[in-house]
Coordinates of C-alpha atoms in Angstrom, one line a residue:
Chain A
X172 CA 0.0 0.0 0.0
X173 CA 1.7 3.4 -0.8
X174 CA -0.9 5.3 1.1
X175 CA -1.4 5.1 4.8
X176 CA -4.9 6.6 5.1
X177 CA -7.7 3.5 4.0
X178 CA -10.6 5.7 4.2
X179 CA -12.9 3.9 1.7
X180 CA -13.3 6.7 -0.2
X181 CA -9.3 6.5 -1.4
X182 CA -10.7 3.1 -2.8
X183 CA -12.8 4.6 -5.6
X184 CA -10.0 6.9 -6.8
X185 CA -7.8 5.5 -9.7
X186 CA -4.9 4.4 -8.0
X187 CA -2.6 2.0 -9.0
X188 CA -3.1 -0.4 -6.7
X189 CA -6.9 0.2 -7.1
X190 CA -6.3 -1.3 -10.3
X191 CA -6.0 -4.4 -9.7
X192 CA -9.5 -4.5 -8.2
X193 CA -11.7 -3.3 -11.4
X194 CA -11.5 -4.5 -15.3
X195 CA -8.7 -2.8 -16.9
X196 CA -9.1 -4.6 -20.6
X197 CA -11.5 -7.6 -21.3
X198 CA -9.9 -11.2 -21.9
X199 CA -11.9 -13.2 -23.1
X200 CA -13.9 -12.0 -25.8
X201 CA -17.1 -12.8 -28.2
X202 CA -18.3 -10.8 -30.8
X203 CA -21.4 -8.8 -32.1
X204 CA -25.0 -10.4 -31.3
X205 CA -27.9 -9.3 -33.7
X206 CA -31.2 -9.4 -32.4
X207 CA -34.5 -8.6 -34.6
X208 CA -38.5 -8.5 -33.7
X209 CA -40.7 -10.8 -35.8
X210 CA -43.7 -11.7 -36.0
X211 CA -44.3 -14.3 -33.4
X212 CA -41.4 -13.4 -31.3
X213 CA -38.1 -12.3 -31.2
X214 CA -34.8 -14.0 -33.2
X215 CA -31.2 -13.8 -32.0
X216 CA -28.1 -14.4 -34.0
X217 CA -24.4 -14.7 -32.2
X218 CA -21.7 -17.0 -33.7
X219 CA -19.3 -19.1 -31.1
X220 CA -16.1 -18.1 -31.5
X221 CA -14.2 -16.7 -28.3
X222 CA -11.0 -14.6 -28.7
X223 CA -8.4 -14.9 -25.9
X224 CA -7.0 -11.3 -25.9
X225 CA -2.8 -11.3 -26.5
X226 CA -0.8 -11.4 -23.2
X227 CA 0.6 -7.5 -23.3
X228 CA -1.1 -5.3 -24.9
X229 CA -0.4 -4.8 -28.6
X230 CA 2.1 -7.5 -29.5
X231 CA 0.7 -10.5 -31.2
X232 CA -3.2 -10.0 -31.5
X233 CA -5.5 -12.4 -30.3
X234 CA -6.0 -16.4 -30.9
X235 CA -9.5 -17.7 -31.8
X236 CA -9.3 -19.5 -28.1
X237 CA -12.9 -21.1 -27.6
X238 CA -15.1 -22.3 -30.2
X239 CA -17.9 -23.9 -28.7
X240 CA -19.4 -21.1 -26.1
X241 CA -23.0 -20.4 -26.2
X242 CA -23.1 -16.7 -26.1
X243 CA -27.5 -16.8 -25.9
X244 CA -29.2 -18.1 -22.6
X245 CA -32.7 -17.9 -21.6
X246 CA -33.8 -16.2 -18.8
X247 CA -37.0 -16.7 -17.1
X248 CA -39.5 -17.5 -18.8
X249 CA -40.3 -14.7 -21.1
X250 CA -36.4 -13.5 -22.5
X251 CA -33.1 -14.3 -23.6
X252 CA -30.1 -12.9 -23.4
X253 CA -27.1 -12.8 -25.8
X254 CA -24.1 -11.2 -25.0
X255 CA -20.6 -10.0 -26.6
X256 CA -17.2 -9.0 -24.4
X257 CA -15.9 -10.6 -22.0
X258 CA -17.1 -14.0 -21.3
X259 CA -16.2 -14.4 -17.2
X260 CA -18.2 -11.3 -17.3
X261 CA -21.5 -12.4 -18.9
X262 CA -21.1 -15.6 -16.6
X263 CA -21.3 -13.5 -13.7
X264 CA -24.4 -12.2 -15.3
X265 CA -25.8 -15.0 -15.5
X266 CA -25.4 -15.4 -12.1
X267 CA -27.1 -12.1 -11.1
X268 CA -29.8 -13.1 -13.8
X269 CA -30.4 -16.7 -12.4
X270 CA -31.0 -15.3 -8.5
X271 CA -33.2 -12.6 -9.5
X272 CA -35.5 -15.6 -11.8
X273 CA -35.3 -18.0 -8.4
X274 CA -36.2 -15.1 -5.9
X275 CA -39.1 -14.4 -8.3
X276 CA -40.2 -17.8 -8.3
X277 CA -40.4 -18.0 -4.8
X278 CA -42.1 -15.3 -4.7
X279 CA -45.0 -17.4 -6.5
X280 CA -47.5 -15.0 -7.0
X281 CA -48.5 -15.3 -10.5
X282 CA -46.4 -13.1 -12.4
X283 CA -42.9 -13.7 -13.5
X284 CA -40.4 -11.0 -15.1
X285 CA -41.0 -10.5 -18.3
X286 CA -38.5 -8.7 -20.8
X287 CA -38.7 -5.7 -19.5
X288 CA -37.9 -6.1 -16.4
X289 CA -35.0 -7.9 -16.6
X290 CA -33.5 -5.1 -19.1
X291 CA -34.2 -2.8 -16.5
X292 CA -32.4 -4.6 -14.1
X293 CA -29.3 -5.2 -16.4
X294 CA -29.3 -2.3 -16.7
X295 CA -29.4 -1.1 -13.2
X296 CA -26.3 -3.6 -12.8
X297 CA -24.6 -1.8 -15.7
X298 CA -24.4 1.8 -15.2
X299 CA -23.9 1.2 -11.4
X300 CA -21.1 -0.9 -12.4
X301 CA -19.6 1.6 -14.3
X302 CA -20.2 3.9 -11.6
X303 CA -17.3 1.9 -9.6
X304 CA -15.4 2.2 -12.5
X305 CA -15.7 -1.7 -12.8
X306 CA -17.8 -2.3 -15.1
X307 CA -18.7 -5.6 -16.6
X308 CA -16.9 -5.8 -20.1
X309 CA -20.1 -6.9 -21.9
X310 CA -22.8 -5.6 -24.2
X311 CA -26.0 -7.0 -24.2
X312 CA -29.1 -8.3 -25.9
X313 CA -32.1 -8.7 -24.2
X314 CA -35.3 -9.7 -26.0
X315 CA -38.5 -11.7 -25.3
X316 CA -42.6 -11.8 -25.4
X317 CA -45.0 -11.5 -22.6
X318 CA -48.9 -11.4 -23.0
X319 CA -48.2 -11.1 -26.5
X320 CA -46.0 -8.0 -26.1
X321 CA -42.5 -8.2 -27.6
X322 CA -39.2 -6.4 -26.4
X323 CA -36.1 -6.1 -27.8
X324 CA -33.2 -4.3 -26.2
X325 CA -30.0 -3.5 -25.7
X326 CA -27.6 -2.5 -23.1
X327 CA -23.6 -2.2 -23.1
X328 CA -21.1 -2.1 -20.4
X329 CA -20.9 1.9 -19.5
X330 CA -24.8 1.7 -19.1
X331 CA -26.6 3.0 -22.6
X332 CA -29.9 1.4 -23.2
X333 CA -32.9 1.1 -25.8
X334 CA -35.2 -0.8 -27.1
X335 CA -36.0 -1.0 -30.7
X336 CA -37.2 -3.5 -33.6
X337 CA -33.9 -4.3 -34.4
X338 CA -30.2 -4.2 -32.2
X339 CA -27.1 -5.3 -32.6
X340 CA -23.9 -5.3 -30.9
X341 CA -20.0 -4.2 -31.3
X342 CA -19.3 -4.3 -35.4
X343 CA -23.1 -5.5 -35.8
X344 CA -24.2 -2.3 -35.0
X345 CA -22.1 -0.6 -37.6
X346 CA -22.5 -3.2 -40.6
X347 CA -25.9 -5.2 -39.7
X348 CA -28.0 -2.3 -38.8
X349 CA -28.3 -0.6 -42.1
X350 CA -29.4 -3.8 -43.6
X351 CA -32.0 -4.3 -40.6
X352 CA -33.3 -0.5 -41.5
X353 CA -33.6 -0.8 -45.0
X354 CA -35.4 -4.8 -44.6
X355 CA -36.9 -4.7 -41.8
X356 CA -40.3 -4.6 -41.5
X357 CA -43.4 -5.6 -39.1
X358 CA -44.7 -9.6 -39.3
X359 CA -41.9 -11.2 -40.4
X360 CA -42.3 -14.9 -40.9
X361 CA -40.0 -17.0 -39.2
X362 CA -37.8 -17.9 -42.9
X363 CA -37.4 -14.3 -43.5
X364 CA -35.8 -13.9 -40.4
X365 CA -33.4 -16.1 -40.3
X366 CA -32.8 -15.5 -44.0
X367 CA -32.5 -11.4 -42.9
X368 CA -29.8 -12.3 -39.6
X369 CA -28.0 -14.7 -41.7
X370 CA -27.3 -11.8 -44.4
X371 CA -26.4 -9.8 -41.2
X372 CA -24.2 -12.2 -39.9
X373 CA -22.3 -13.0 -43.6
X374 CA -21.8 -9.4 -43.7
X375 CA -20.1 -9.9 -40.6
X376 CA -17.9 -12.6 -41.2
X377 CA -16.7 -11.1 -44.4
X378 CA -16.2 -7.8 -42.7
X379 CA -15.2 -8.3 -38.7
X380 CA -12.0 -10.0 -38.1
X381 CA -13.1 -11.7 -34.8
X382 CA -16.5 -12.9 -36.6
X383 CA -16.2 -16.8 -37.2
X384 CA -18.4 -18.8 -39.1
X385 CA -20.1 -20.6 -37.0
X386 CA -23.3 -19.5 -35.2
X387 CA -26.8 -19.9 -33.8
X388 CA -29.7 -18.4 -34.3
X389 CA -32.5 -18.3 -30.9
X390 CA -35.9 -18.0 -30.8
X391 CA -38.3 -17.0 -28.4
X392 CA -42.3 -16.7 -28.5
X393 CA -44.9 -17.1 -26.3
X394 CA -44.6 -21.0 -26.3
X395 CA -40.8 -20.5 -24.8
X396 CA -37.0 -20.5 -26.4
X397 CA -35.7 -22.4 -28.4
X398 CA -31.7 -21.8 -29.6
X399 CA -30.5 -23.7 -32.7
X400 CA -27.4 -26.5 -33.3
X401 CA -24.4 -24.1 -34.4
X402 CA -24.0 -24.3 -38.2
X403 CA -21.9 -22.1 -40.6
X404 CA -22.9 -20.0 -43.7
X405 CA -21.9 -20.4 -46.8
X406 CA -19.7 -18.1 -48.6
X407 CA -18.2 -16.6 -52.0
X408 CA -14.4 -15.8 -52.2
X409 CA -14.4 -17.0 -56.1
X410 CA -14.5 -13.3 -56.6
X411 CA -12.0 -11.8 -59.9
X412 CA -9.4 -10.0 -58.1
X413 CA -8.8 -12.7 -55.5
X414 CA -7.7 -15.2 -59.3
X415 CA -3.8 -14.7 -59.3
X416 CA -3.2 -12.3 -56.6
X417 CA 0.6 -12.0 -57.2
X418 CA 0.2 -11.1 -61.3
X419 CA 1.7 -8.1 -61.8
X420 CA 4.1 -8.4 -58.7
X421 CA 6.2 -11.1 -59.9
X422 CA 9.6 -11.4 -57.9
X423 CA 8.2 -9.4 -55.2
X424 CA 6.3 -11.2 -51.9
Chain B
X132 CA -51.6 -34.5 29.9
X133 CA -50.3 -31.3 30.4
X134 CA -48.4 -31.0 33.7
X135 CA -48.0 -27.7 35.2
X136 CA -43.9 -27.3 35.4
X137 CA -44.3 -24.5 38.3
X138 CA -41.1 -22.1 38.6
X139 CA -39.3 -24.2 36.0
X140 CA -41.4 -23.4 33.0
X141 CA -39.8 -19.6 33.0
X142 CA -37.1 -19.7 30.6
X143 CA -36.1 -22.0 28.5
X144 CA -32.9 -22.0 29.9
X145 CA -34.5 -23.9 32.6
X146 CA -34.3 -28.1 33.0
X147 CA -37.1 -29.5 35.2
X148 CA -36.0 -32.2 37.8
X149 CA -37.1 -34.6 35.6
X150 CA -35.5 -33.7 32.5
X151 CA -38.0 -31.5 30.3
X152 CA -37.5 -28.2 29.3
X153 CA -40.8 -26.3 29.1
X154 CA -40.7 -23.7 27.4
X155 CA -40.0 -25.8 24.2
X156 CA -43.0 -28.1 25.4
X157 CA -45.4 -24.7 25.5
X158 CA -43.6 -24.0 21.8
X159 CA -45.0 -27.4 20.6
X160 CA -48.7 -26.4 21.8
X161 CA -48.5 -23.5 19.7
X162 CA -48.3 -25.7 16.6
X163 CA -50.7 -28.1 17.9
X164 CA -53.4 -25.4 17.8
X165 CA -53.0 -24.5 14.2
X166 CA -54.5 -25.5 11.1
X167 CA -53.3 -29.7 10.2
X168 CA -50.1 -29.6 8.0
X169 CA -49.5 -33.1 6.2
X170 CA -47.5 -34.7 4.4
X171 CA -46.7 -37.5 2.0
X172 CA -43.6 -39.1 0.2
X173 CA -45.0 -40.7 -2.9
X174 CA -43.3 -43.2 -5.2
X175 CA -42.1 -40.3 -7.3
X176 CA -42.2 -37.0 -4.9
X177 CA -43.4 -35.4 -2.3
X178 CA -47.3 -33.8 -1.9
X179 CA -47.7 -31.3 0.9
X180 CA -50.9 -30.1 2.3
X181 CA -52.5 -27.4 4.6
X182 CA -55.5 -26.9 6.3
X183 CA -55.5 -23.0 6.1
X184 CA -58.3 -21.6 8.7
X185 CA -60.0 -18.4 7.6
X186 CA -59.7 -16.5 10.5
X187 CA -61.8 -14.0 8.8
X188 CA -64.7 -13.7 5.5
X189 CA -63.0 -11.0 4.5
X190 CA -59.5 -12.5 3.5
X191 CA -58.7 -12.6 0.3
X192 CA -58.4 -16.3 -0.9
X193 CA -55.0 -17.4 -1.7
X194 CA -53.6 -14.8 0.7
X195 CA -51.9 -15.8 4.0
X196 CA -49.4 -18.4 2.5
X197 CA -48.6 -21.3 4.4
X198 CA -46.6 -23.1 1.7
X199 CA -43.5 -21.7 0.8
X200 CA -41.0 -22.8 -2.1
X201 CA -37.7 -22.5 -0.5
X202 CA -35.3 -23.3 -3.7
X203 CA -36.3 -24.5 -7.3
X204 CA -36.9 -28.3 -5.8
X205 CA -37.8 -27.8 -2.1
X206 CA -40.9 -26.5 -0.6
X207 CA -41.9 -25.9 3.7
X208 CA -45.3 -26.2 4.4
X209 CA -45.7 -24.3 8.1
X210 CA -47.7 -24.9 11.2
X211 CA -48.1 -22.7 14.2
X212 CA -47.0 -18.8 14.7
X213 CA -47.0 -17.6 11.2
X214 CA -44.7 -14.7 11.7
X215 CA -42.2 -17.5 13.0
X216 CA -42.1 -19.4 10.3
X217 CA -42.2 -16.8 8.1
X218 CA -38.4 -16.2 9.6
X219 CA -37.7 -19.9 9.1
X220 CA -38.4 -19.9 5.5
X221 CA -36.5 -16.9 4.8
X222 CA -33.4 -18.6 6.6
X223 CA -34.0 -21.8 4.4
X224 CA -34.3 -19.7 1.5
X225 CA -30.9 -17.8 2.5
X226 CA -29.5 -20.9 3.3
X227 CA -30.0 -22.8 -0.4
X228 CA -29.4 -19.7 -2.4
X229 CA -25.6 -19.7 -0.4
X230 CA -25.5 -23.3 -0.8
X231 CA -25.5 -23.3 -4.5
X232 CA -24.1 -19.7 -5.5
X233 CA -22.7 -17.3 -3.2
X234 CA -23.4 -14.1 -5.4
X235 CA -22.6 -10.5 -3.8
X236 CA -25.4 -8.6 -5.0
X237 CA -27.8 -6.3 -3.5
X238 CA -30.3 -9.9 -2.7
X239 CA -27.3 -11.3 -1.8
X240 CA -26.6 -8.9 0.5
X241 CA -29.9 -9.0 1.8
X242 CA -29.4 -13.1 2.5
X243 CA -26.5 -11.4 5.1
X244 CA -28.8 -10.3 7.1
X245 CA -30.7 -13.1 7.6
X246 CA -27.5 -15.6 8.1
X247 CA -25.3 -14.1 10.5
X248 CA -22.4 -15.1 8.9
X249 CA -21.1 -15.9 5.4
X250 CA -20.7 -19.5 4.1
X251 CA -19.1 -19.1 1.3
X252 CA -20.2 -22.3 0.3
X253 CA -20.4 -22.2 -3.2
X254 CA -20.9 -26.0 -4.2
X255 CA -22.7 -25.4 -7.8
X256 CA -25.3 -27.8 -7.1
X257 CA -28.9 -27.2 -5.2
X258 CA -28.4 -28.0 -1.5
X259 CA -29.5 -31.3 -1.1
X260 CA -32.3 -32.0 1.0
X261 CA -31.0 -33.7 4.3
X262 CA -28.3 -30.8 4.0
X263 CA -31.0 -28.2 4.0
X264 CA -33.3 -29.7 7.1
X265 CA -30.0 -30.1 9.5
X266 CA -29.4 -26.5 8.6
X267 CA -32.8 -25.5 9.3
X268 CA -33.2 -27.6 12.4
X269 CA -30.0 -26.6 14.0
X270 CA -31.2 -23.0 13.3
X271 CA -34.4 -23.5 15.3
X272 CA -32.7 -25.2 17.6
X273 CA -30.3 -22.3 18.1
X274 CA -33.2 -20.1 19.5
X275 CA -34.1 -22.8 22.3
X276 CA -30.4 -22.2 24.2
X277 CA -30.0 -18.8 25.1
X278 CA -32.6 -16.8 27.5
X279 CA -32.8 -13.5 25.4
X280 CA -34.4 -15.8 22.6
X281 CA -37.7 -17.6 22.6
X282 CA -38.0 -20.8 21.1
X283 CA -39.9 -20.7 17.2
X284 CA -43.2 -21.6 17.8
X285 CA -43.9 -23.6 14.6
X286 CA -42.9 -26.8 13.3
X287 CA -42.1 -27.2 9.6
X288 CA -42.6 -29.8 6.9
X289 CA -39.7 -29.9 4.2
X290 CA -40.1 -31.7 0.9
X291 CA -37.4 -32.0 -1.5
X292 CA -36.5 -33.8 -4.5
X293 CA -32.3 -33.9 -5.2
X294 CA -30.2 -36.7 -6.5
X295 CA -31.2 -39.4 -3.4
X296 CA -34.9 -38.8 -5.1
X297 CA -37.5 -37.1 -3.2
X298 CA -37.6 -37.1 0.9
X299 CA -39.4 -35.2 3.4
X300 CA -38.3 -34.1 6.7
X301 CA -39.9 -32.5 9.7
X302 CA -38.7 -29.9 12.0
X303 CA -40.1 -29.5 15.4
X304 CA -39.2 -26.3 17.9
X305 CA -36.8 -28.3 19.8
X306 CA -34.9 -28.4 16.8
X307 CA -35.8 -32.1 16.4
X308 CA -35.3 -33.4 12.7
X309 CA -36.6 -36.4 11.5
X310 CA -36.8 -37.6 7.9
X311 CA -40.1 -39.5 7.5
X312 CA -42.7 -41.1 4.6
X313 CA -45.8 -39.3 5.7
X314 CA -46.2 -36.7 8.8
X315 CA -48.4 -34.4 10.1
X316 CA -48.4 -31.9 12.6
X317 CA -51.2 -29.4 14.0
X318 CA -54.6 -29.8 15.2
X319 CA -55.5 -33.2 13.5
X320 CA -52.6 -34.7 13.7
X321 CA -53.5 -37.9 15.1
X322 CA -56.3 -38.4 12.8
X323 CA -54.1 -38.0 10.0
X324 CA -51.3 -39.9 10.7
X325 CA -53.8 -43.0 10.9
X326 CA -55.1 -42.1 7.6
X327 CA -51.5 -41.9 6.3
X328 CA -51.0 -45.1 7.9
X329 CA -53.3 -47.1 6.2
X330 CA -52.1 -45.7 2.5
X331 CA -49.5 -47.7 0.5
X332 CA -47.5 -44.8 -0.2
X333 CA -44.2 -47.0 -2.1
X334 CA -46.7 -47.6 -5.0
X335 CA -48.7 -44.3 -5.2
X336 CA -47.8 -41.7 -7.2
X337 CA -47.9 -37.7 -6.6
X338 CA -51.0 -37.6 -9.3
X339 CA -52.5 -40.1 -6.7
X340 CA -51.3 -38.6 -3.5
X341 CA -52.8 -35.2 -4.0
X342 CA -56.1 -37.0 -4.0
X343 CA -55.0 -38.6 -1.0
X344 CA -54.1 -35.6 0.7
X345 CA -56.6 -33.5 -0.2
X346 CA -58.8 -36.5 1.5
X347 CA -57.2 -36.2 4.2
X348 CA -57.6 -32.7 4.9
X349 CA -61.2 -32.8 4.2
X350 CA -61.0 -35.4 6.6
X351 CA -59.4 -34.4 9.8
X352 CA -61.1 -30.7 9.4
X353 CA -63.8 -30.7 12.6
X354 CA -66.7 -28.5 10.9
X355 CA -67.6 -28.2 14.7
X356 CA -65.2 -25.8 15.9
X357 CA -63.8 -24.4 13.2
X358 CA -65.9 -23.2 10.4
X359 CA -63.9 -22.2 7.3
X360 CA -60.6 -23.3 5.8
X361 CA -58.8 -23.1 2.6
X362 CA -56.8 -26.2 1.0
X363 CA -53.4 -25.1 0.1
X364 CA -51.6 -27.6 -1.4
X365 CA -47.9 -28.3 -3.8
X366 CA -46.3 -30.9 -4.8
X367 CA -42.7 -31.9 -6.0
X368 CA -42.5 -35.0 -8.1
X369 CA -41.3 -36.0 -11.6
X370 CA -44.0 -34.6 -13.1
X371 CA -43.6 -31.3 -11.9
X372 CA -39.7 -31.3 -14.0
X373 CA -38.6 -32.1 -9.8
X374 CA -39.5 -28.3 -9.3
X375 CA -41.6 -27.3 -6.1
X376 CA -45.2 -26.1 -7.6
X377 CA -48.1 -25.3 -6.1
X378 CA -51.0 -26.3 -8.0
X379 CA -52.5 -22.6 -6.6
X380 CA -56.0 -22.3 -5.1
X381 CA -56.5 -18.6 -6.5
X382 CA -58.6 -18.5 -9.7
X383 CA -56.3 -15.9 -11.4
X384 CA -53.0 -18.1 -11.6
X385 CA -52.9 -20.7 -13.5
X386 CA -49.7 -22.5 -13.7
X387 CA -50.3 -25.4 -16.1
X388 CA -52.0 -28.6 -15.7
X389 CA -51.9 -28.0 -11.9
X390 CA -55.0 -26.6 -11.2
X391 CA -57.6 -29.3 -12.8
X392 CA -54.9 -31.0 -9.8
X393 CA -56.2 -29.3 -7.2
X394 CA -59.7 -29.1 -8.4
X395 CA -59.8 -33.0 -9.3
X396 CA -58.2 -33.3 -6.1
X397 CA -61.0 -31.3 -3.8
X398 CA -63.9 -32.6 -5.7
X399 CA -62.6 -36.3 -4.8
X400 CA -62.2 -35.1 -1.4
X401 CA -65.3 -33.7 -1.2
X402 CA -66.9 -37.1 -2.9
X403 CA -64.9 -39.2 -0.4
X404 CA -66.7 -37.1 3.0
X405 CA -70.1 -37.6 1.4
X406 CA -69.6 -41.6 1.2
X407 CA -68.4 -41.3 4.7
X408 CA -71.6 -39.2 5.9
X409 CA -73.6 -41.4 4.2
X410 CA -72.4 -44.7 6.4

C-alpha cells in the first residue's frame, strides 16, 4: 500500500493499486449479437467463436481461443439474453440473472419478469457498475414476449440502453443495422428472419476479423425458447481479383 | 396431559427435575393449535398439504401463504405462529441460495442479514435435502439455548427432491429433525397420521397422492369448531420437472396442468366425505 490513510473513499479513486481490483481490458472475448422482432417473437443471432486477448497489450493480437461457447441463454420465462465481451463477465451475469428468476419464483405469486424487467435490471447492474469504475466488459441483448408483447433491447457495459425493432452489438451495430433498417419490416415470418440475420451475420464474417463462421440463431415466443445447433454460412471468395493475386508483382512477396 | 412445570417453565434455559425443558414443550402447543399440515412421500415425490383456517370472511383467498418454495426443488409447508415461520423460511431460502451460489449482489446482500455469517459455500449444485433440514433444524434449535431468545413456535414440513430422489423431513421447535414417509403436525394430527397409515404410499404416485391428501384434509377438518378453511396444497415429483409447484387455489393463476390438480383433487375429497356421511 503506498498510502497510509484507508478511508474507503481513497478506494474509488484511480490508483494504482486500485487497479488491480476493477477490469482494466476484457480477456476473453465474443463478438457482435444481432437481435431482430418478428412476428411471433423475437430472433437472435451470435456466432461461437471466443478470442483470448494477446498477453501485453499490442504485440501478437488475439488467438481464436474457444469455439464452442454459447453466447444466448434464456432467462426466465419470457427473454433471452445474448451477450458479446468478455465471457467471465457475462457468466457473472448470468449469475445475477439466475437469483433474480429464483427469488421471483419463490415469490409465486402469479407473475414472473418478463422482458422488460429484466432489461431494466441489467441495466441497473450496468451503469452502477460503471459507476465503480468496474464495469462488466459486456454488451448485451435482451429480448423476449410476454402477454403477447415483444421487447427487444440493448444495453452495453458503460450503461446506454434502448429498445428498438432491431439491435445489434460491437461491429453488428455498424455493418448489420443498415441492412436491418432498410429490410426490416413488421410480421416477419420466421424464414425471413433467419434468411434477414443470416445476411447480417455474412456481412459480418466477411467484414469483422473476430467474426467466425459458426453461429446460432435463438428464438423465443410465447410458447418459450428455443436456440438452434451451431451451423456455418456459406460463402463466396471466387470473386476476380482474389484469381492470381501475385500477377503483376512477380519477384516481389 | 399437560403437567403444570411451576417455577421451572420460566425460561427456556430452565431443565425441570425430571428432564423436560418447558418452554420448548409450551412451543409445541402452539403448533398443535393450528391449522393440520400433512405430508406424503409418494413413489415419485413429495405432496404437501394445509388446512388453512380463515380467521376471517373477509380474507382474500390465496392470501396468507402457508406453503412456501424455499429453492427450485424444495418447498416448507408451516404450522403454528406464522410470523415464526415466516423467519424460518427466509433462513431456508438464504441458506440454499448460499449453498449453491454465493453471489454478492444487492439480494445477496440481503441473504447477510438473515444468516449471520457468510458461508461461502459455493458448491454449484442445489443443496440437497437432508443438507437443508440439519441447517434448518440446527437453526431452530439455536433459539431454544439462550434466555434472550424464545424458542420458534412452529414446526415445519420440508419436501425435497435432489439426486437421493425425493424425501421429506420434519422440523419440530426443539430443533428435532426427522426424515419421514408421511407426517403431520397441527390440530389433526393424530387423525391424520392413521389415515397416512393405512395408505401404501411406495406404489402411489404424486397424481394419486394429491387426492390422497386432499382426503385427508377434508378429513381431519372438525366442521364443529372451526368453520372455514382453505386447501393449500404443492407438490414436488417427476411430473412437476422435480420443481416445487403449487398447484394454486386462486382463480387468477394458473400455472399449467396443476389446477384441474387441485380441483380434481377437492372434488374427490369432497366425494370421499359424502360416502363417509352417508355410512
Amino acid at each position: 500500500m503506498n498510502v497510509a490513510d484507508s478511508a474507503p473513499a481513497m478506494n474509488n479513486l484511480i490508483g494504482s493499486d486500485a487497479d488491480s481490483q476493477r477490469t482494466l481490458y476484457p480477456y476473453v472475448t465474443g463478438t457482435s449479437v444481432v437481435g431482430i422482432k418478428y412476428k411471433d417473437g423475437i430472433l437472435l443471432a451470435a456466432d461461437m467463436g471466443d478470442y483470448l486477448a494477446c498477453h501485453d497489450s499490442g504485440s501478437y493480437g488475439s488467438t481464436l481461443r474457444y469455439k464452442t461457447v454459447e453466447r444466448m441463454k434464456s432467462v426466465g420465462k419470457h427473454s433471452i439474453i445474448g451477450a458479446s465481451g468478455e465471457i467471465s463477465d457475462f457468466q457473472e451475469i448470468m449469475r445475477y440473472l439466475d437469483e433474480l428468476i429464483l427469488y421471483d419464483n419463490m415469490w409465486d405469486d402469479g407473475n414472473s419478469f418478463g422482458p422488460k424487467e429484466v432489461h431494466n435490471y441489467l441495466t441497473r447492474v450496468m451503469y452502477n457498475r460503471r459507476n465503480k469504475f468496474n464495469p462488466l466488459w459486456n454488451s448485451l441483448v435482451l429480448g423476449g414476449v410476454k402477454n403477447g408483447q415483444k421487447y427487444l433491447g440493448t444495453v452495453n457495459m458503460i450503461g446506454v440502453h434502448y429498445e428498438d425493432n432491431h439491435v445489434a452489438t460491437g461491429f453488428g451495430n455498424h455493418l448489420s443495422r443498415p441492412i436491418l433498417r432498410d429490410e426490416w419490416h413488421e410480421n416477419l415470418t420466421f424464414e425471413e428472419g433467419v434468411k434477414l440475420l443470416e445476411k447480417c451475420m455474412r456481412v459480418l464474417l466477411y467484414r469483422d476479423r473476430s467474426a467466425v463462421n459458426k453461429l446460432q440463431i435463438a428464438k423465443i415466443t410465447e410458447e418459450g425458447v428455443t436456440i438452434s445447433q451451431p451451423y456455418s454460412l456459406k460463402t463466396f471468395w471466387n470473386f476476380a481479383a482474389f484469381q492470381n493475386p501475385t500477377v503483376g508483382a512477380e519477384g516481389s512477396w | 396431559m399437560s403437567s403444570i412445570g411451576t417455577g421451572y417453565d420460566l425460561s427456556v434455559t430452565t431443565f425441570s427435575p425430571d428432564g423436560r425443558v418447558f418452554q420448548i414443550e409450551y412451543a409445541a402447543k402452539a403448533v398443535d393449535n393450528s391449522g393440520t399440515v400433512v405430508a406424503i412421500k409418494c413413489k415419485d415425490g413429495v405432496v404437501m398439504g394445509v388446512e388453512k383456517l380463515i380467521a376471517s370472511k373477509m380474507m382474500l383467498p390465496g392470501s396468507n401463504r402457508r406453503i412456501h418454495s424455499v429453492h427450485r426443488h424444495s418447498g416448507m409447508g408451516v404450522a403454528g405462529l406464522a410470523a415464526d415461520g415466516r423467519q424460518i423460511v427466509a433462513r431456508a431460502k438464504s441458506e440454499a441460495t448460499n449453498y449453491e451460489k454465493f453471489v454478492f449482489s444487492l439480494v445477496g446482500f440481503l441473504c447477510l442479514y438473515f444468516t449471520s455469517s457468510v458461508k461461502l459455500g459455493v458448491y454449484g449444485e442445489p443443496i440437497p435435502v437432508k443438507e437443508l433440514a440439519e441447517r434448518v433444524a440446527s437453526y431452530v434449535h439455536l433459539c431454544t439455548l439462550y434466555w434472550w431468545l424464545r424458542p420458534f413456535g412452529c414446526g415445519v414440513i420440508l419436501g425435497g427432491y435432489d439426486r437421493d430422489g425425493p424425501q421429506l423431513y420434519m422440523v419440530e421447535p426443539s430443533g428435532i429433525s426427522y426424515r419421514y414417509f408421511g407426517a403431520a403436525i397441527g390440530k389433526g394430527r393424530q387423525a391424520a397420521k392413521t389415515e397416512i397409515e393405512k395408505l401404501k404410499l411406495s406404489e402411489m404416485t404424486c397424481r394419486q397422492g394429491v387426492i390422497e391428501v386432499a382426503k385427508i384434509i377434508y378429513g381431519v377438518h372438525d366442521e364443529a369448531k372451526d368453520k372455514a378453511f382453505e386447501l393449500e396444497m404443492s407438490w414436488v415429483c417427476d411430473e412437476s420437472n422435480r420443481q416445487h409447484q403449487k398447484p394454486l387455489n386462486v382463480p387468477t393463476i394458473r400455472v399449467p396442468g396443476s389446477d384441474d390438480v387441485l380441483e380434481e383433487a377437492k372434488t374427490a375429497a369432497k366425494a370421499a366425505l359424502e360416502e363417509m356421511d352417508a355410512d
